[in-house]
């Protein structure tokens, strides 16, 4: 883009809030970095977010995704850029329809406001990662490479992380009004941002008010929204026992993802029931709920493995998943199941339990071309087990 085009863009948007203008003028952008180098180009991209031309807005959103938060990484420019986005959430241009800039941005058009809220949610998720290792393990996956020591962060990375964590109160203040938006896509995007924001240690005092706002909308809401509310309440440590008895199985499952200790047995039963019919479970949310990736059954399984006090509690369903001959996925199903069955690794001085034997037999009996041991070697290694079929068969 030429200097003349940049100057035109900087003049075009109207009605920028005072906070947004102050961020543009008072931030030393040249001292900051994004994924591709110095952040001197970011003010034009931020200003372009509320430009009248939809193509200019779309390109600006692409800059947020590709440079300011590249593959979930935080940079020194991420925090001031996010504060700018928060400051323009209620700009009139937020009502404009937005289509994805990249070919992989599927789904129906959303408003610019929904797109910006979704991006803030991604920033909040990245800022929270590593803050609670137990939560990260439960929320994402059990991949053995997650157990390797992380490299030392450089000073810029640490500065970016701390800045993004410190701004979370300001981000939530900007997001909260949209939890009650008349636009369901905006409400969903706001909730997707609120979940990781209010999971921060310093924001727990705001949870009761947010929970009340969400529960007020629940009675007349559809499946997707009620399920999202149930998941949010559980993520914030709120009581979801009433939703475990909801008439909709999708809502019940979302309420069971993080149950209170007293609800653990009932919640586990709900999760296991959903895993017995994975096709139906996946059909509930063809487009993943905010904050979740992949097929919904992956999230359900991960929660069931975490909620279970022993592998024996989930063994019947887990063995059926492994024995499904190609219908299960290594890194989201078979692998996590294997590590749950051998949480401390295989100990040759102790005999295999009946549940462990059934699981290993399912691996041995599954044809390798449809997901046998050969494609699970890294997980077997992490569990301290032989990495080939003959070695596992010898244990049996």
Short mmCIF file of C-alpha atoms in Angstrom, two decimals:
data_model
loop_
_atom_site.label_atom_id
_atom_site.label_comp_id
_atom_site.label_asym_id
_atom_site.label_seq_id
_atom_site.Cartn_x
_atom_site.Cartn_y
_atom_site.Cartn_z
CA UNK A 1 0.00 0.00 0.00
CA UNK A 2 1.41 3.40 -0.96
CA UNK A 3 1.95 6.31 1.43
CA UNK A 4 -0.87 8.15 -0.34
CA UNK A 5 -3.28 5.26 0.19
CA UNK A 6 -2.23 5.04 3.84
CA UNK A 7 -2.86 8.75 4.32
CA UNK A 8 -6.29 8.41 2.70
CA UNK A 9 -7.20 5.52 5.01
CA UNK A 10 -6.07 7.45 8.08
CA UNK A 11 -8.40 10.30 7.08
CA UNK A 12 -11.40 8.18 6.08
CA UNK A 13 -12.78 6.60 9.29
CA UNK A 14 -15.00 8.82 11.37
CA UNK A 15 -16.11 8.84 14.96
CA UNK A 16 -13.15 7.06 16.54
CA UNK A 17 -13.56 7.00 20.34
CA UNK A 18 -11.15 9.12 22.32
CA UNK A 19 -9.43 6.06 23.80
CA UNK A 20 -8.77 4.65 20.35
CA UNK A 21 -7.36 7.93 19.06
CA UNK A 22 -5.13 8.21 22.12
CA UNK A 23 -3.75 4.72 21.58
CA UNK A 24 -2.91 5.53 17.96
CA UNK A 25 -1.17 8.79 18.76
CA UNK A 26 0.51 8.01 22.07
CA UNK A 27 1.86 4.49 21.42
CA UNK A 28 5.43 4.21 20.15
CA UNK A 29 4.59 1.69 17.46
CA UNK A 30 8.10 1.70 16.01
CA UNK A 31 9.44 0.20 19.25
CA UNK A 32 7.03 -2.74 19.07
CA UNK A 33 7.19 -5.99 17.11
CA UNK A 34 4.73 -8.26 15.33
CA UNK A 35 5.25 -11.61 13.64
CA UNK A 36 7.07 -10.09 10.66
CA UNK A 37 9.11 -7.29 12.22
CA UNK A 38 8.63 -3.71 13.47
CA UNK A 39 5.02 -2.69 14.07
CA UNK A 40 5.12 0.70 12.34
CA UNK A 41 2.49 -0.52 9.87
CA UNK A 42 -0.03 -1.55 12.53
CA UNK A 43 -1.65 1.89 13.15
CA UNK A 44 -2.89 1.97 9.55
CA UNK A 45 -4.27 -1.55 9.90
CA UNK A 46 -6.06 -0.65 13.14
CA UNK A 47 -7.51 2.53 11.66
CA UNK A 48 -8.63 0.47 8.67
CA UNK A 49 -10.79 -1.77 10.85
CA UNK A 50 -13.56 0.85 10.76
CA UNK A 51 -13.02 1.98 7.18
CA UNK A 52 -16.07 2.32 4.94
CA UNK A 53 -14.60 0.00 2.29
CA UNK A 54 -15.33 -3.66 3.22
CA UNK A 55 -12.20 -4.90 1.42
CA UNK A 56 -10.04 -2.54 3.48
CA UNK A 57 -11.70 -3.77 6.67
CA UNK A 58 -11.21 -7.39 5.64
CA UNK A 59 -7.50 -6.83 4.97
CA UNK A 60 -7.15 -5.14 8.35
CA UNK A 61 -8.72 -8.13 10.08
CA UNK A 62 -6.26 -10.36 8.23
CA UNK A 63 -3.40 -8.31 9.68
CA UNK A 64 -4.73 -8.95 13.19
CA UNK A 65 -4.80 -12.69 12.53
CA UNK A 66 -1.54 -13.05 10.61
CA UNK A 67 0.77 -10.47 12.19
CA UNK A 68 -0.55 -9.32 15.57
CA UNK A 69 -1.59 -12.81 16.77
CA UNK A 70 0.20 -15.14 14.39
CA UNK A 71 -0.85 -18.75 15.14
CA UNK A 72 -1.74 -17.72 18.67
CA UNK A 73 1.64 -16.14 19.46
CA UNK A 74 1.77 -12.91 21.44
CA UNK A 75 3.99 -10.01 20.43
CA UNK A 76 4.79 -6.67 22.02
CA UNK A 77 2.26 -5.05 19.67
CA UNK A 78 -0.55 -7.45 20.63
CA UNK A 79 -1.64 -5.69 23.85
CA UNK A 80 -1.98 -2.14 22.44
CA UNK A 81 -3.66 -3.51 19.31
CA UNK A 82 -6.15 -5.44 21.45
CA UNK A 83 -6.89 -2.37 23.53
CA UNK A 84 -7.61 -0.46 20.32
CA UNK A 85 -9.95 -3.22 19.15
CA UNK A 86 -11.73 -3.11 22.52
CA UNK A 87 -12.10 0.66 22.18
CA UNK A 88 -13.85 0.43 18.79
CA UNK A 89 -16.22 -2.46 19.56
CA UNK A 90 -19.21 -0.12 19.73
CA UNK A 91 -18.23 1.88 16.63
CA UNK A 92 -21.17 2.16 14.18
CA UNK A 93 -19.13 0.28 11.56
CA UNK A 94 -19.30 -2.74 13.86
CA UNK A 95 -22.73 -3.51 12.40
CA UNK A 96 -21.30 -3.97 8.91
CA UNK A 97 -21.26 -7.52 7.57
CA UNK A 98 -17.88 -9.16 7.34
CA UNK A 99 -16.78 -12.13 5.25
CA UNK A 100 -13.55 -14.02 5.79
CA UNK A 101 -10.41 -12.68 4.12
CA UNK A 102 -8.85 -16.12 3.65
CA UNK A 103 -10.26 -19.12 1.74
CA UNK A 104 -10.34 -21.15 4.97
CA UNK A 105 -12.55 -18.60 6.76
CA UNK A 106 -15.78 -20.52 6.32
CA UNK A 107 -19.23 -20.01 7.73
CA UNK A 108 -21.85 -17.37 7.02
CA UNK A 109 -20.97 -13.66 7.11
CA UNK A 110 -20.74 -12.12 10.58
CA UNK A 111 -20.76 -8.54 11.67
CA UNK A 112 -17.43 -6.78 12.09
CA UNK A 113 -18.22 -6.56 15.82
CA UNK A 114 -18.54 -10.35 16.08
CA UNK A 115 -15.24 -10.77 14.21
CA UNK A 116 -13.45 -8.37 16.54
CA UNK A 117 -14.87 -10.04 19.64
CA UNK A 118 -13.79 -13.42 18.33
CA UNK A 119 -10.26 -12.09 17.85
CA UNK A 120 -10.18 -10.69 21.39
CA UNK A 121 -11.19 -14.14 22.61
CA UNK A 122 -8.20 -15.66 20.82
CA UNK A 123 -5.91 -13.08 22.44
CA UNK A 124 -7.36 -13.92 25.85
CA UNK A 125 -6.86 -17.67 25.27
CA UNK A 126 -3.22 -17.12 24.31
CA UNK A 127 -2.65 -14.92 27.35
CA UNK A 128 -4.12 -17.58 29.65
CA UNK A 129 -2.13 -20.49 28.23
CA UNK A 130 0.37 -21.81 30.77
CA UNK A 131 -1.22 -19.90 33.65
CA UNK A 132 -2.92 -23.02 34.99
CA UNK A 133 -1.16 -26.18 33.72
CA UNK A 134 -3.96 -28.41 35.00
CA UNK A 135 -6.54 -26.41 33.04
CA UNK A 136 -4.41 -26.41 29.89
CA UNK A 137 -4.05 -30.19 30.07
CA UNK A 138 -7.79 -30.63 30.49
CA UNK A 139 -8.83 -28.10 27.86
CA UNK A 140 -6.55 -28.94 24.99
CA UNK A 141 -5.15 -32.46 24.76
CA UNK A 142 -2.85 -34.97 26.37
CA UNK A 143 -0.19 -34.98 23.68
CA UNK A 144 3.11 -36.39 24.98
CA UNK A 145 5.08 -33.58 23.38
CA UNK A 146 3.32 -31.18 25.76
CA UNK A 147 5.29 -32.83 28.57
CA UNK A 148 8.65 -31.70 27.20
CA UNK A 149 10.25 -28.70 28.96
CA UNK A 150 9.41 -25.42 27.29
CA UNK A 151 12.24 -23.28 26.00
CA UNK A 152 13.18 -20.17 27.87
CA UNK A 153 11.15 -17.17 26.72
CA UNK A 154 13.08 -14.13 25.56
CA UNK A 155 12.42 -10.71 27.18
CA UNK A 156 10.10 -9.54 24.39
CA UNK A 157 7.94 -12.65 24.72
CA UNK A 158 7.69 -12.21 28.48
CA UNK A 159 6.86 -8.52 28.09
CA UNK A 160 4.14 -9.36 25.57
CA UNK A 161 2.68 -12.03 27.85
CA UNK A 162 2.61 -9.80 30.91
CA UNK A 163 1.11 -6.90 28.97
CA UNK A 164 -1.66 -9.12 27.60
CA UNK A 165 -2.45 -10.51 31.03
CA UNK A 166 -2.43 -7.09 32.66
CA UNK A 167 -4.95 -5.67 30.19
CA UNK A 168 -7.58 -8.36 30.77
CA UNK A 169 -9.72 -6.24 33.13
CA UNK A 170 -9.94 -3.52 30.47
CA UNK A 171 -10.79 -6.06 27.78
CA UNK A 172 -13.54 -7.60 29.86
CA UNK A 173 -15.07 -4.20 30.60
CA UNK A 174 -15.33 -3.68 26.84
CA UNK A 175 -16.68 -7.18 26.16
CA UNK A 176 -19.31 -7.49 28.90
CA UNK A 177 -21.98 -5.20 27.35
CA UNK A 178 -22.13 -7.48 24.30
CA UNK A 179 -23.09 -10.53 26.37
CA UNK A 180 -26.60 -9.07 26.10
CA UNK A 181 -26.44 -8.05 22.43
CA UNK A 182 -29.57 -8.66 20.33
CA UNK A 183 -27.32 -10.28 17.69
CA UNK A 184 -26.78 -13.98 18.57
CA UNK A 185 -23.46 -14.08 16.71
CA UNK A 186 -22.20 -11.12 18.73
CA UNK A 187 -23.41 -12.71 21.98
CA UNK A 188 -21.60 -15.93 21.13
CA UNK A 189 -18.37 -14.13 20.23
CA UNK A 190 -18.59 -12.05 23.42
CA UNK A 191 -19.07 -15.20 25.47
CA UNK A 192 -16.11 -16.80 23.71
CA UNK A 193 -13.97 -13.87 24.86
CA UNK A 194 -15.48 -13.71 28.35
CA UNK A 195 -14.71 -17.37 29.18
CA UNK A 196 -10.88 -17.05 29.13
CA UNK A 197 -10.96 -13.47 30.44
CA UNK A 198 -12.95 -14.33 33.55
CA UNK A 199 -10.85 -17.44 34.11
CA UNK A 200 -7.98 -15.09 35.00
CA UNK A 201 -7.02 -15.08 38.71
CA UNK A 202 -7.72 -11.37 39.15
CA UNK A 203 -11.20 -11.33 37.62
CA UNK A 204 -13.06 -13.91 39.68
CA UNK A 205 -15.02 -11.17 41.47
CA UNK A 206 -16.76 -10.36 38.18
CA UNK A 207 -17.94 -13.91 37.54
CA UNK A 208 -21.23 -13.75 39.53
CA UNK A 209 -22.48 -10.75 37.55
CA UNK A 210 -21.54 -12.36 34.23
CA UNK A 211 -23.18 -15.62 35.28
CA UNK A 212 -26.38 -13.79 36.15
CA UNK A 213 -26.39 -12.08 32.74
CA UNK A 214 -26.01 -15.43 31.00
CA UNK A 215 -28.63 -17.24 33.04
CA UNK A 216 -31.15 -14.48 32.33
CA UNK A 217 -30.91 -15.33 28.62
CA UNK A 218 -30.95 -19.13 29.00
CA UNK A 219 -34.69 -19.88 29.22
CA UNK A 220 -35.54 -18.61 25.74
CA UNK A 221 -32.24 -19.42 24.03
CA UNK A 222 -31.52 -22.19 21.54
CA UNK A 223 -29.29 -25.22 21.96
CA UNK A 224 -26.03 -23.60 20.89
CA UNK A 225 -26.36 -20.60 23.18
CA UNK A 226 -27.54 -22.60 26.20
CA UNK A 227 -24.71 -25.07 25.70
CA UNK A 228 -22.22 -22.20 25.51
CA UNK A 229 -23.59 -20.79 28.76
CA UNK A 230 -23.31 -24.18 30.46
CA UNK A 231 -19.70 -24.51 29.36
CA UNK A 232 -18.88 -20.98 30.54
CA UNK A 233 -20.42 -21.50 33.97
CA UNK A 234 -18.42 -24.67 34.44
CA UNK A 235 -15.20 -23.02 33.28
CA UNK A 236 -15.72 -20.32 35.92
CA UNK A 237 -16.34 -22.85 38.68
CA UNK A 238 -20.04 -22.06 38.98
CA UNK A 239 -22.73 -24.57 39.91
CA UNK A 240 -24.09 -26.34 36.82
CA UNK A 241 -26.03 -29.09 38.61
CA UNK A 242 -29.39 -27.83 37.32
CA UNK A 243 -28.12 -27.94 33.73
CA UNK A 244 -27.02 -31.55 34.15
CA UNK A 245 -30.75 -32.32 34.09
CA UNK A 246 -31.52 -30.15 31.05
CA UNK A 247 -33.86 -31.63 28.45
CA UNK A 248 -31.22 -31.13 25.72
CA UNK A 249 -28.36 -33.68 25.79
CA UNK A 250 -25.93 -31.14 24.29
CA UNK A 251 -26.57 -28.75 27.17
CA UNK A 252 -26.22 -31.57 29.70
CA UNK A 253 -22.85 -32.52 28.23
CA UNK A 254 -21.55 -28.94 28.29
CA UNK A 255 -22.64 -28.67 31.93
CA UNK A 256 -20.69 -31.87 32.64
CA UNK A 257 -17.39 -30.71 31.14
CA UNK A 258 -16.25 -29.25 34.47
CA UNK A 259 -18.55 -30.47 37.20
CA UNK A 260 -18.45 -29.61 40.88
CA UNK A 261 -17.02 -32.47 42.98
CA UNK A 262 -20.48 -33.38 44.28
CA UNK A 263 -21.75 -33.74 40.70
CA UNK A 264 -18.81 -35.82 39.45
CA UNK A 265 -20.54 -39.23 39.16
CA UNK A 266 -23.60 -37.80 37.41
CA UNK A 267 -21.46 -35.66 35.09
CA UNK A 268 -19.24 -38.60 34.16
CA UNK A 269 -22.31 -40.66 33.28
CA UNK A 270 -23.51 -37.84 30.99
CA UNK A 271 -20.12 -37.64 29.26
CA UNK A 272 -19.82 -41.39 28.77
CA UNK A 273 -23.33 -41.60 27.38
CA UNK A 274 -22.42 -39.00 24.75
CA UNK A 275 -19.28 -40.93 23.81
CA UNK A 276 -21.31 -44.06 23.12
CA UNK A 277 -22.90 -42.28 20.16
CA UNK A 278 -20.08 -40.05 18.83
CA UNK A 279 -21.73 -39.30 15.47
CA UNK A 280 -24.74 -37.75 17.17
CA UNK A 281 -22.49 -35.89 19.61
CA UNK A 282 -20.45 -34.42 16.76
CA UNK A 283 -23.62 -33.35 14.95
CA UNK A 284 -24.64 -31.02 17.78
CA UNK A 285 -22.01 -28.41 16.86
CA UNK A 286 -20.84 -28.70 13.22
CA UNK A 287 -19.17 -25.33 13.80
CA UNK A 288 -17.16 -25.64 17.04
CA UNK A 289 -18.23 -23.56 20.00
CA UNK A 290 -15.87 -20.63 20.71
CA UNK A 291 -12.73 -21.81 22.46
CA UNK A 292 -13.06 -25.41 21.24
CA UNK A 293 -11.31 -27.06 18.28
CA UNK A 294 -12.13 -30.08 16.20
CA UNK A 295 -15.03 -32.46 16.60
CA UNK A 296 -17.01 -32.00 19.80
CA UNK A 297 -16.42 -35.60 20.85
CA UNK A 298 -12.73 -34.72 21.36
CA UNK A 299 -13.69 -32.22 24.06
CA UNK A 300 -16.14 -34.67 25.63
CA UNK A 301 -13.53 -37.44 25.79
CA UNK A 302 -10.86 -35.14 27.21
CA UNK A 303 -13.24 -34.08 29.98
CA UNK A 304 -14.36 -37.64 30.70
CA UNK A 305 -10.73 -38.76 31.09
CA UNK A 306 -10.09 -35.85 33.47
CA UNK A 307 -13.30 -36.30 35.48
CA UNK A 308 -12.79 -40.06 35.96
CA UNK A 309 -11.01 -41.00 39.15
CA UNK A 310 -9.62 -44.16 37.55
CA UNK A 311 -9.30 -45.61 34.09
CA UNK A 312 -11.67 -48.38 35.10
CA UNK A 313 -14.51 -45.84 35.22
CA UNK A 314 -14.14 -45.07 31.51
CA UNK A 315 -12.62 -48.33 30.29
CA UNK A 316 -15.65 -49.80 28.52
CA UNK A 317 -16.24 -46.69 26.41
CA UNK A 318 -12.52 -46.06 25.90
CA UNK A 319 -11.86 -49.58 24.61
CA UNK A 320 -14.81 -49.27 22.23
CA UNK A 321 -13.34 -46.04 20.82
CA UNK A 322 -9.94 -47.65 20.21
CA UNK A 323 -11.55 -50.73 18.67
CA UNK A 324 -13.57 -48.62 16.23
CA UNK A 325 -11.17 -49.45 13.37
CA UNK A 326 -10.17 -46.15 11.86
CA UNK A 327 -13.04 -44.12 13.27
CA UNK A 328 -10.92 -42.72 16.11
CA UNK A 329 -8.11 -40.17 15.90
CA UNK A 330 -4.61 -40.77 17.26
CA UNK A 331 -3.82 -37.46 18.94
CA UNK A 332 -7.30 -36.66 20.22
CA UNK A 333 -8.68 -40.08 21.14
CA UNK A 334 -6.43 -43.17 21.09
CA UNK A 335 -3.38 -41.39 22.49
CA UNK A 336 -5.08 -39.62 25.41
CA UNK A 337 -6.91 -42.86 26.27
CA UNK A 338 -3.60 -44.75 26.38
CA UNK A 339 -2.00 -42.21 28.73
CA UNK A 340 -5.05 -42.25 30.99
CA UNK A 341 -4.78 -46.03 31.25
CA UNK A 342 -1.08 -45.71 32.16
CA UNK A 343 -0.87 -42.34 33.95
CA UNK A 344 2.46 -43.16 35.62
CA UNK A 345 3.75 -45.24 32.71
CA UNK A 346 3.83 -48.99 32.38
CA UNK A 347 5.59 -50.69 35.30
CA UNK A 348 6.79 -54.21 34.38
CA UNK A 349 6.93 -55.12 38.09
CA UNK A 350 3.15 -54.79 38.34
CA UNK A 351 0.71 -57.01 36.42
CA UNK A 352 -1.61 -55.36 33.93
CA UNK A 353 -5.10 -54.70 35.18
CA UNK A 354 -8.05 -56.21 33.37
CA UNK A 355 -8.95 -52.80 31.91
CA UNK A 356 -5.39 -52.21 30.71
CA UNK A 357 -5.28 -55.64 29.08
CA UNK A 358 -8.58 -55.01 27.29
CA UNK A 359 -7.26 -51.71 25.97
CA UNK A 360 -3.96 -53.12 24.72
CA UNK A 361 -5.81 -56.02 23.12
CA UNK A 362 -7.97 -53.51 21.23
CA UNK A 363 -4.81 -51.84 19.89
CA UNK A 364 -3.31 -55.18 18.84
CA UNK A 365 -6.51 -56.34 17.17
CA UNK A 366 -7.03 -53.12 15.22
CA UNK A 367 -5.66 -53.38 11.71
CA UNK A 368 -2.59 -51.15 11.33
CA UNK A 369 -3.85 -49.54 8.11
CA UNK A 370 -6.81 -48.13 10.03
CA UNK A 371 -4.96 -46.85 13.06
CA UNK A 372 -2.97 -49.63 14.68
CA UNK A 373 0.06 -49.38 16.91
CA UNK A 374 2.31 -48.17 14.11
CA UNK A 375 0.57 -44.79 14.00
CA UNK A 376 0.49 -44.53 17.79
CA UNK A 377 4.18 -45.16 18.50
CA UNK A 378 4.84 -41.79 20.15
CA UNK A 379 2.01 -42.36 22.60
CA UNK A 380 3.17 -45.90 23.41
CA UNK A 381 6.65 -44.52 24.03
CA UNK A 382 5.25 -41.86 26.37
CA UNK A 383 3.35 -44.57 28.27
CA UNK A 384 6.51 -46.67 28.68
CA UNK A 385 5.13 -49.45 26.49
CA UNK A 386 6.67 -51.32 23.54
CA UNK A 387 6.24 -49.40 20.33
CA UNK A 388 5.39 -52.33 18.06
CA UNK A 389 2.55 -54.82 17.85
CA UNK A 390 4.68 -57.86 18.69
CA UNK A 391 6.06 -56.21 21.82
CA UNK A 392 2.61 -55.28 23.06
CA UNK A 393 1.25 -58.70 22.17
CA UNK A 394 4.03 -60.26 24.27
CA UNK A 395 2.78 -58.31 27.31
CA UNK A 396 -0.62 -59.91 26.85
#
